[in-house]
Short mmCIF file of C-alpha atoms and ligand atoms in Angstrom, two decimals:
data_model
loop_
_atom_site.label_atom_id
_atom_site.label_comp_id
_atom_site.label_asym_id
_atom_site.label_seq_id
_atom_site.Cartn_x
_atom_site.Cartn_y
_atom_site.Cartn_z
CA MET Y 140 -1.59 35.23 11.01
CA ASN Y 141 -3.84 37.57 9.13
CA ARG Y 142 -7.48 37.36 9.91
CA ASN Y 143 -8.95 37.02 6.45
CA HIS Y 144 -12.59 36.20 7.15
CA THR Y 145 -13.66 38.87 9.53
CA THR Y 146 -17.11 37.47 10.25
CA ALA Y 147 -15.88 34.25 11.89
CA ARG Y 148 -15.91 34.24 15.67
CA ILE Y 149 -13.66 32.08 17.76
CA ALA Y 150 -15.39 29.22 19.56
CA HIS Y 151 -12.41 27.45 21.18
CA VAL Y 152 -8.76 28.19 21.76
CA PHE Y 153 -6.42 25.44 22.96
CA SER Y 154 -2.89 25.97 24.20
CA GLY Y 155 -0.25 23.28 24.60
CA THR Y 156 1.13 20.45 22.46
CA PHE Y 157 -0.35 19.45 19.09
CA VAL Y 158 0.67 16.30 17.24
CA HIS Y 159 -0.25 15.66 13.62
CA SER Y 160 1.06 14.56 10.22
CA THR Y 161 1.85 16.53 7.10
CA PRO Y 162 2.69 15.32 3.62
CA ARG Y 163 6.36 15.92 4.50
CA ALA Y 164 6.52 14.76 8.11
CA ALA Y 165 4.88 11.57 9.36
CA VAL Y 166 4.78 13.13 12.82
CA GLU Y 167 5.06 16.84 13.53
CA ILE Y 168 5.02 17.88 17.19
CA LEU Y 169 4.07 21.49 17.83
CA GLN Y 170 4.86 22.54 21.39
CA ASN Y 171 3.89 25.78 23.11
CA CYS Y 172 1.34 26.55 20.44
CA VAL Y 173 -2.19 27.91 20.37
CA LEU Y 174 -4.93 26.63 18.05
CA GLY Y 175 -8.15 28.54 17.42
CA VAL Y 176 -11.40 27.04 16.14
CA ASP Y 177 -14.02 29.32 14.63
CA ASP Y 178 -17.77 29.09 15.09
CA LYS Y 179 -18.07 27.11 11.84
CA GLY Y 180 -15.87 24.41 13.38
CA LYS Y 181 -12.87 25.24 11.22
CA ILE Y 182 -9.30 25.70 12.33
CA ALA Y 183 -8.76 29.47 12.27
CA PHE Y 184 -5.15 29.68 13.37
CA ILE Y 185 -2.31 27.63 14.78
CA GLU Y 186 0.53 29.77 16.05
CA LYS Y 187 3.23 30.00 18.68
CA HIS Y 188 1.96 30.73 22.17
CA GLN Y 189 4.20 33.78 22.46
CA ASP Y 190 1.89 35.56 19.98
CA VAL Y 191 -1.21 34.88 22.07
CA VAL Y 192 -1.87 38.49 23.08
CA SER Y 193 -1.85 39.83 19.53
CA LEU Y 194 -3.88 36.79 18.39
CA SER Y 195 -6.51 37.55 21.01
CA GLU Y 196 -6.73 41.11 19.72
CA ILE Y 197 -6.90 40.11 16.06
CA TRP Y 198 -9.49 37.36 16.64
CA GLY Y 199 -11.37 38.90 19.53
CA PHE Y 200 -11.17 36.21 22.21
CA GLU Y 201 -10.33 36.46 25.88
CA THR Y 202 -7.06 34.86 26.95
CA SER Y 203 -8.93 33.68 30.05
CA ASP Y 204 -11.07 31.47 27.78
CA ILE Y 205 -8.08 29.51 26.50
CA LYS Y 206 -8.22 25.79 27.27
CA GLN Y 207 -4.78 24.95 28.61
CA LEU Y 208 -3.59 21.40 27.96
CA GLY Y 209 -1.66 19.81 30.83
CA GLN Y 210 1.90 18.52 30.75
CA TYR Y 211 0.79 15.00 29.81
CA GLU Y 212 -1.88 16.07 27.37
CA PHE Y 213 -1.85 16.73 23.64
CA LEU Y 214 -4.31 17.21 20.80
CA MET Y 215 -4.10 14.93 17.76
CA PRO Y 216 -6.37 14.69 14.71
CA GLY Y 217 -9.42 12.47 14.98
CA MET Y 218 -8.82 9.03 13.49
CA VAL Y 219 -10.28 7.89 10.17
CA ASP Y 220 -11.67 4.35 9.91
CA THR Y 221 -11.71 3.75 6.16
CA HIS Y 222 -13.62 0.47 6.34
CA ILE Y 223 -16.09 -0.74 8.95
CA HIS Y 224 -19.28 -2.82 8.75
CA ALA Y 225 -21.62 -1.11 11.22
CA SER Y 226 -24.07 -3.93 10.63
CA GLN Y 227 -21.62 -6.56 11.89
CA TYR Y 228 -20.84 -4.88 15.20
CA SER Y 229 -23.30 -7.09 17.15
CA TYR Y 230 -20.97 -10.08 16.75
CA ALA Y 231 -17.62 -8.28 16.91
CA GLY Y 232 -15.25 -10.37 18.96
CA THR Y 233 -16.79 -13.68 17.93
CA ALA Y 234 -17.14 -15.91 14.88
CA LEU Y 235 -13.56 -15.78 13.63
CA ASP Y 236 -13.17 -19.48 12.89
CA LEU Y 237 -14.08 -19.68 9.20
CA PRO Y 238 -12.50 -18.40 5.98
CA LEU Y 239 -14.13 -15.46 4.23
CA LEU Y 240 -16.64 -17.10 1.90
CA GLU Y 241 -17.93 -19.55 4.53
CA TRP Y 242 -17.77 -16.79 7.16
CA LEU Y 243 -20.05 -14.64 5.01
CA ASN Y 244 -22.61 -17.41 4.52
CA THR Y 245 -22.55 -18.70 8.08
CA TYR Y 246 -22.39 -15.55 10.19
CA THR Y 247 -22.68 -12.40 8.15
CA PHE Y 248 -25.61 -12.80 5.79
CA PRO Y 249 -28.03 -14.12 8.47
CA VAL Y 250 -27.21 -11.21 10.79
CA GLU Y 251 -27.42 -8.59 8.04
CA ALA Y 252 -30.88 -9.87 7.10
CA LYS Y 253 -32.11 -8.71 10.51
CA TYR Y 254 -31.74 -5.04 9.54
CA LYS Y 255 -35.20 -4.99 8.06
CA ASP Y 256 -36.15 -4.60 11.75
CA LEU Y 257 -35.46 -0.96 12.58
CA ASP Y 258 -35.41 -1.56 16.35
CA PHE Y 259 -32.59 -4.05 15.90
CA ALA Y 260 -30.79 -1.63 13.59
CA ASN Y 261 -31.23 1.24 16.05
CA ASP Y 262 -29.73 -0.75 18.91
CA VAL Y 263 -26.64 -1.93 17.00
CA TYR Y 264 -26.04 1.29 15.07
CA THR Y 265 -26.30 3.41 18.23
CA LYS Y 266 -23.76 1.18 19.94
CA VAL Y 267 -21.28 1.14 17.06
CA VAL Y 268 -21.35 4.90 16.55
CA ARG Y 269 -20.88 5.55 20.28
CA ARG Y 270 -18.17 2.94 20.69
CA THR Y 271 -16.10 4.12 17.72
CA LEU Y 272 -16.47 7.81 18.64
CA LYS Y 273 -15.37 7.07 22.20
CA ASN Y 274 -12.32 5.34 20.75
CA GLY Y 275 -11.43 8.39 18.70
CA THR Y 276 -12.90 7.63 15.27
CA THR Y 277 -14.14 11.01 14.07
CA THR Y 278 -14.56 9.79 10.48
CA ALA Y 279 -15.96 6.36 9.56
CA CYS Y 280 -16.59 4.83 6.15
CA TYR Y 281 -19.46 2.46 6.89
CA PHE Y 282 -21.01 -0.49 5.18
CA ALA Y 283 -24.63 -0.81 6.32
CA THR Y 284 -26.89 -3.42 4.66
CA ILE Y 285 -29.24 -3.65 1.69
CA HIS Y 286 -31.99 -2.00 3.77
CA THR Y 287 -32.57 1.62 2.85
CA ASP Y 288 -34.42 2.62 6.03
CA ALA Y 289 -31.79 1.13 8.32
CA SER Y 290 -28.99 2.73 6.26
CA LEU Y 291 -30.69 6.11 6.56
CA LEU Y 292 -30.96 5.52 10.30
CA LEU Y 293 -27.20 4.92 10.49
CA GLY Y 294 -26.65 8.28 8.78
CA GLU Y 295 -29.06 9.94 11.20
CA LEU Y 296 -27.27 8.43 14.22
CA ALA Y 297 -23.83 9.48 12.95
CA ASP Y 298 -25.17 13.01 12.55
CA ARG Y 299 -26.84 12.99 15.97
CA PHE Y 300 -23.79 11.75 17.88
CA GLY Y 301 -21.47 13.88 15.75
CA GLN Y 302 -19.41 11.53 13.60
CA ARG Y 303 -18.28 12.37 10.09
CA ALA Y 304 -19.39 9.41 7.99
CA LEU Y 305 -19.74 7.86 4.59
CA VAL Y 306 -22.68 5.45 4.67
CA GLY Y 307 -23.51 2.76 2.10
CA LYS Y 308 -26.12 1.37 1.13
CA VAL Y 309 -26.40 4.21 -1.20
CA CYS Y 310 -29.02 6.73 -0.26
CA MET Y 311 -29.47 9.03 -3.20
CA ASP Y 312 -32.34 10.67 -1.36
CA CYS Y 313 -30.18 11.77 1.57
CA ASN Y 314 -27.44 13.28 -0.54
CA SER Y 315 -27.02 16.48 1.38
CA ALA Y 316 -29.30 15.90 4.34
CA TYR Y 317 -26.45 16.20 6.85
CA PRO Y 318 -23.34 18.30 6.38
CA ASN Y 319 -20.87 15.63 7.48
CA VAL Y 320 -22.64 12.43 6.46
CA LYS Y 321 -22.62 11.37 2.82
CA PRO Y 322 -23.80 8.35 0.87
CA VAL Y 323 -21.24 6.00 -0.65
CA VAL Y 324 -21.99 3.71 -3.58
CA THR Y 325 -21.42 0.24 -2.16
CA PRO Y 326 -21.27 -2.85 -4.35
CA ARG Y 327 -20.52 -5.51 -1.72
CA PHE Y 328 -17.82 -7.20 -3.82
CA ALA Y 329 -17.58 -8.59 -7.36
CA PRO Y 330 -18.77 -12.13 -6.49
CA SER Y 331 -22.09 -10.84 -5.16
CA CYS Y 332 -22.81 -8.37 -8.00
CA SER Y 333 -23.85 -8.97 -11.59
CA SER Y 334 -22.13 -7.07 -14.36
CA SER Y 335 -25.26 -5.01 -14.95
CA LEU Y 336 -25.51 -4.03 -11.26
CA LEU Y 337 -21.84 -3.00 -11.26
CA SER Y 338 -22.37 -0.90 -14.41
CA GLU Y 339 -25.39 0.85 -12.97
CA LEU Y 340 -23.54 1.61 -9.74
CA GLY Y 341 -20.57 2.95 -11.72
CA GLU Y 342 -22.91 5.25 -13.59
CA ILE Y 343 -24.64 6.49 -10.43
CA ALA Y 344 -21.27 7.17 -8.81
CA ASN Y 345 -19.90 9.09 -11.79
CA ASN Y 346 -23.05 11.05 -12.60
CA ASN Y 347 -23.40 12.21 -9.00
CA LYS Y 348 -19.71 12.45 -8.09
CA LEU Y 349 -20.25 10.04 -5.22
CA HIS Y 350 -17.77 7.99 -3.24
CA VAL Y 351 -17.44 4.27 -3.98
CA GLN Y 352 -16.45 1.49 -1.60
CA SER Y 353 -16.11 -2.24 -2.01
CA HIS Y 354 -13.84 -5.19 -1.26
CA ILE Y 355 -11.05 -6.47 -3.48
CA SER Y 356 -8.59 -9.38 -3.44
CA GLU Y 357 -9.08 -10.18 0.21
CA THR Y 358 -8.46 -13.92 -0.17
CA LYS Y 359 -6.93 -16.10 -2.87
CA GLU Y 360 -10.08 -18.19 -3.08
CA GLU Y 361 -12.10 -15.04 -3.81
CA VAL Y 362 -9.62 -13.96 -6.51
CA GLU Y 363 -10.03 -17.36 -8.20
CA LEU Y 364 -13.81 -17.10 -7.94
CA VAL Y 365 -13.78 -13.68 -9.61
CA LYS Y 366 -11.71 -15.11 -12.47
CA THR Y 367 -14.41 -17.68 -13.19
CA LEU Y 368 -17.26 -15.18 -12.77
CA PHE Y 369 -15.73 -12.48 -14.99
CA PRO Y 370 -13.70 -14.42 -17.60
CA GLY Y 371 -13.51 -11.37 -19.88
CA CYS Y 372 -11.60 -9.34 -17.30
CA LYS Y 373 -7.83 -9.42 -16.98
CA SER Y 374 -7.82 -9.16 -13.19
CA TYR Y 375 -10.04 -8.45 -10.17
CA THR Y 376 -9.07 -4.78 -10.50
CA ASP Y 377 -10.06 -4.89 -14.17
CA VAL Y 378 -13.59 -5.94 -13.14
CA TYR Y 379 -14.10 -2.70 -11.21
CA LEU Y 380 -12.20 -0.65 -13.81
CA LYS Y 381 -14.40 -1.92 -16.66
CA HIS Y 382 -17.51 -0.96 -14.68
CA ASN Y 383 -16.23 2.60 -14.04
CA LEU Y 384 -15.99 2.03 -10.31
CA LEU Y 385 -12.36 3.08 -9.91
CA THR Y 386 -12.32 6.84 -9.34
CA ASP Y 387 -10.43 9.24 -7.10
CA ARG Y 388 -13.32 8.84 -4.65
CA THR Y 389 -13.02 5.04 -4.48
CA VAL Y 390 -11.78 3.04 -1.50
CA MET Y 391 -11.32 -0.72 -1.81
CA ALA Y 392 -10.86 -2.81 1.33
CA HIS Y 393 -8.03 -5.34 1.76
CA GLY Y 394 -6.21 -5.79 -1.57
CA CYS Y 395 -3.95 -8.41 0.04
CA HIS Y 396 -3.39 -10.23 -3.23
CA LEU Y 397 -3.24 -7.34 -5.72
CA THR Y 398 -0.43 -7.55 -8.27
CA ASP Y 399 1.91 -4.67 -9.07
CA GLU Y 400 0.05 -4.13 -12.37
CA GLU Y 401 -3.20 -3.81 -10.46
CA LEU Y 402 -1.63 -1.33 -8.04
CA GLU Y 403 -0.58 0.71 -11.09
CA ILE Y 404 -4.26 0.95 -12.07
CA PHE Y 405 -5.10 2.13 -8.56
CA ARG Y 406 -2.48 4.86 -8.85
CA GLU Y 407 -3.62 5.95 -12.30
CA THR Y 408 -7.27 6.18 -11.28
CA GLY Y 409 -6.57 7.73 -7.86
CA SER Y 410 -8.35 4.87 -6.08
CA ALA Y 411 -7.36 3.99 -2.53
CA VAL Y 412 -6.75 0.85 -0.49
CA SER Y 413 -8.16 0.36 3.01
CA HIS Y 414 -5.78 -1.86 4.97
CA CYS Y 415 -7.63 -3.97 7.55
CA PRO Y 416 -4.95 -6.03 9.32
CA ASN Y 417 -7.02 -7.33 12.24
CA SER Y 418 -9.51 -8.83 9.79
CA ASN Y 419 -6.81 -10.18 7.47
CA ILE Y 420 -5.23 -12.11 10.34
CA SER Y 421 -8.44 -13.01 12.20
CA ILE Y 422 -10.06 -14.77 9.28
CA CYS Y 423 -6.75 -15.82 7.71
CA SER Y 424 -7.20 -13.87 4.48
CA GLY Y 425 -3.69 -12.73 3.64
CA ILE Y 426 -1.02 -10.20 4.47
CA LEU Y 427 -1.00 -6.88 2.65
CA ASN Y 428 2.44 -5.42 1.95
CA VAL Y 429 1.66 -1.81 2.83
CA ARG Y 430 5.20 -0.69 1.96
CA ASN Y 431 4.73 -1.97 -1.57
CA VAL Y 432 1.38 -0.17 -1.89
CA LEU Y 433 2.95 3.08 -0.67
CA ASN Y 434 5.90 2.63 -3.04
CA HIS Y 435 3.36 2.51 -5.87
CA LYS Y 436 2.04 5.90 -4.70
CA VAL Y 437 -1.39 4.44 -4.05
CA LYS Y 438 -3.45 6.20 -1.36
CA LEU Y 439 -3.86 4.01 1.72
CA GLY Y 440 -5.81 4.29 4.97
CA LEU Y 441 -6.51 1.90 7.82
CA GLY Y 442 -9.76 0.12 8.59
CA THR Y 443 -11.09 -1.99 11.43
CA ASP Y 444 -13.34 -4.09 9.14
CA VAL Y 445 -15.60 -4.95 12.08
CA ALA Y 446 -16.56 -7.82 12.40
CA GLY Y 447 -13.99 -9.64 10.25
CA GLY Y 448 -11.70 -7.57 12.44
CA TYR Y 449 -12.74 -8.03 16.05
CA SER Y 450 -11.80 -4.60 17.37
CA PRO Y 451 -13.68 -1.37 16.66
CA SER Y 452 -10.66 0.69 17.75
CA MET Y 453 -8.36 2.44 15.31
CA LEU Y 454 -5.60 2.18 17.92
CA ASP Y 455 -5.89 -1.56 17.41
CA ALA Y 456 -5.78 -1.07 13.64
CA MET Y 457 -2.50 0.81 14.03
CA ARG Y 458 -0.99 -1.89 16.23
CA ARG Y 459 -2.05 -4.69 13.89
CA THR Y 460 -0.59 -2.71 10.99
CA LEU Y 461 2.76 -2.60 12.77
CA ASP Y 462 2.57 -6.32 13.67
CA THR Y 463 1.78 -7.25 10.10
CA SER Y 464 4.63 -5.14 8.78
CA LYS Y 465 6.99 -6.81 11.26
CA ALA Y 466 5.77 -10.24 10.19
CA LEU Y 467 6.79 -9.31 6.64
CA THR Y 468 10.23 -8.26 7.92
CA ILE Y 469 10.60 -11.61 9.70
CA GLN Y 470 9.88 -13.35 6.40
CA ASP Y 471 12.18 -11.02 4.43
CA PRO Y 472 14.77 -8.94 6.32
CA GLN Y 473 15.03 -6.66 3.26
CA HIS Y 474 11.47 -5.50 3.85
CA LYS Y 475 11.43 -1.96 5.27
CA THR Y 476 9.24 -2.14 8.38
CA LEU Y 477 6.68 0.61 8.86
CA SER Y 478 7.48 3.01 11.70
CA PHE Y 479 4.92 4.04 14.33
CA GLU Y 480 5.11 7.55 12.92
CA GLU Y 481 4.11 6.32 9.46
CA VAL Y 482 1.26 4.30 10.92
CA PHE Y 483 0.04 7.35 12.86
CA ARG Y 484 -0.10 9.20 9.57
CA LEU Y 485 -2.01 6.35 7.90
CA ALA Y 486 -4.63 6.45 10.68
CA THR Y 487 -5.17 10.20 10.33
CA LEU Y 488 -4.03 12.10 7.23
CA GLY Y 489 -3.66 8.92 5.13
CA GLY Y 490 -7.22 7.87 5.91
CA SER Y 491 -8.57 11.28 4.99
CA GLU Y 492 -6.69 11.10 1.68
CA ALA Y 493 -7.97 7.59 1.03
CA LEU Y 494 -11.53 8.88 1.46
CA SER Y 495 -10.80 12.07 -0.53
CA LEU Y 496 -11.78 14.05 2.54
CA ASP Y 497 -8.34 15.57 3.10
CA ASP Y 498 -9.61 19.01 2.13
CA GLN Y 499 -11.79 18.80 5.29
CA THR Y 500 -10.03 16.61 7.87
CA GLY Y 501 -6.89 14.60 8.65
CA ASN Y 502 -4.54 17.15 10.20
CA PHE Y 503 -4.34 20.58 11.78
CA VAL Y 504 -4.27 22.97 8.86
CA VAL Y 505 -5.97 26.34 8.81
CA GLY Y 506 -9.29 26.10 6.95
CA LYS Y 507 -9.85 22.39 7.66
CA ASP Y 508 -12.52 21.25 10.08
CA PHE Y 509 -11.38 20.79 13.67
CA ASP Y 510 -11.63 17.02 14.13
CA ALA Y 511 -9.50 16.26 17.14
CA LEU Y 512 -8.83 14.06 20.13
CA ARG Y 513 -7.76 15.39 23.48
CA VAL Y 514 -5.38 12.76 24.77
CA ASN Y 515 -4.25 12.51 28.37
CA VAL Y 516 -1.69 9.78 28.94
CA CYS Y 517 -1.88 10.24 32.73
CA VAL Y 518 -5.53 9.58 33.56
CA PRO Y 519 -6.18 8.04 37.00
CA ASP Y 520 -6.13 4.23 36.82
CA GLY Y 521 -5.15 4.51 33.17
CA PRO Y 522 -3.20 1.97 31.12
CA ILE Y 523 0.06 3.97 30.78
CA ASP Y 524 2.92 4.56 33.21
CA LEU Y 525 5.37 7.37 32.53
CA PHE Y 526 8.96 7.70 33.67
CA PRO Y 527 11.27 10.70 34.02
CA GLY Y 528 12.67 12.28 30.90
CA GLU Y 529 10.00 11.05 28.49
CA GLY Y 530 9.34 13.68 25.83
CA PRO Y 531 6.31 14.17 23.60
CA LYS Y 532 7.41 11.66 20.98
CA VAL Y 533 7.78 8.89 23.56
CA ILE Y 534 4.46 9.92 25.09
CA LEU Y 535 2.81 9.66 21.65
CA GLU Y 536 4.37 6.24 21.03
CA LYS Y 537 3.21 4.98 24.44
CA PHE Y 538 -0.32 6.22 23.74
CA LEU Y 539 -0.41 4.53 20.33
CA ASN Y 540 0.86 1.22 21.72
CA LEU Y 541 -0.64 1.16 25.22
CA GLY Y 542 -3.47 3.70 25.28
CA ASP Y 543 -7.19 3.16 25.09
CA ASP Y 544 -10.43 5.11 25.27
CA ARG Y 545 -9.73 6.10 28.88
CA ASN Y 546 -6.95 8.30 27.53
CA ILE Y 547 -9.23 10.00 24.97
CA THR Y 548 -10.88 12.50 27.28
CA GLU Y 549 -12.55 14.63 24.62
CA VAL Y 550 -13.42 14.19 20.95
CA TYR Y 551 -14.27 17.05 18.60
CA MET Y 552 -15.84 16.76 15.14
CA ALA Y 553 -16.08 19.93 13.05
CA GLY Y 554 -15.49 21.98 16.17
CA ARG Y 555 -18.30 20.33 18.13
CA ARG Y 556 -17.41 18.45 21.29
CA VAL Y 557 -19.00 15.01 20.81
CA VAL Y 558 -17.25 13.05 23.61
CA PRO Y 559 -18.01 12.96 26.53
CA PHE Y 560 -21.52 12.18 25.30
CA PRO Y 561 -24.07 14.82 26.28
CA ASP Y 562 -26.12 12.20 28.14
CA THR Y 563 -23.30 11.07 30.46
N1 GUN P 220 -16.29 -9.40 1.31
C1 GUN P 220 -17.60 -9.27 0.98
N2 GUN P 220 -18.33 -8.96 2.07
C2 GUN P 220 -17.49 -8.89 3.09
C3 GUN P 220 -17.66 -8.61 4.49
O1 GUN P 220 -18.76 -8.37 4.99
N3 GUN P 220 -16.53 -8.63 5.26
C4 GUN P 220 -15.31 -8.88 4.73
N4 GUN P 220 -14.24 -8.87 5.53
N5 GUN P 220 -15.12 -9.17 3.43
C5 GUN P 220 -16.20 -9.16 2.62
FE1 FE P 221 -15.23 -5.59 4.93
#
């Protein structure tokens, strides 16, 4: 517990129960602990509560300033949505009756064209950032639209409300405008990009060490289409590989129909998969075998894929991930169903790894940014009932399966309290 950077001052100290994931433990529950956040928003210490007096001397805080979590409260890492179309939020919860390619033409492209109007963009982007933050998404990897001004506005809104974000359409001119918002090179998907566009985007991404996001192998029809469009490529994955778009900063949504050979290429290049189960079921795209992806040592996070997925909540993404895994077990009893602990890790640490942001966020490790949710499973008129003898693990499981934004009483991003919103 040495204090190694003497200039940092302590901005918050929490005491109580902390729940997070580590590479070794899908769920680690730290009880009777204290966590300090410095004035740069970084986790300064996480120690046993019994050492609080010496910690207060070393770090120079008053024990009376400690925020004490209640018996039914805990802190968990902010959730990471690895794939969400901010521009499709206006019709989330509707338009789920067509398969992908018709869905794009009928619903998506006409709506996305409206983002040349900045007032429209401002309304939708404000609502999606607020809604996802309130639901505990401290990091979002967003698709915007082809409109540069509206995409810049999305970055500005994420910064203003306090959400860590990757925003594509690519904005090379806003590279380091905001500390926690970055551009992401965003070819929509292979069928809507020429080979020369893909090559140029691969070059931009590599020359500037930028993130890359796209879609891959979401539906069988799309996989067949890509075969006819890129006859010189061995597979859908090979299309992106040949255009230098598979890097250790790449996240590809869906991947329902990837072969084992393709997953090998993901592992070798360090590229990640964003699993979007609500979308995959809602528009009948396919069922990703997450266990198989993890067995291939491919990085994997969860995504809402609004509006192919109808819910903007990462709690929903976790539940749909469990449902989908159970559906695979029903089909094949040999399939090893994902546990809720594993899915919790995918929504937090796994997502941060998938976005190559795990040096900054994803769990409670000294030196990382403090991105956290204060969860209270006992809010008045809340969705959860507790019964005697339920320990922290059961409380976590109930929150993941039954909880909602009423239970997320505070959200912190990089040490800044961003929920409740300052205007409410
Ligand atoms: N593939 C290409 N564009 C899209 C999109 O907007 N949503 C989904 N789910 N898949 C896509
Ligand atoms: Fe998508």
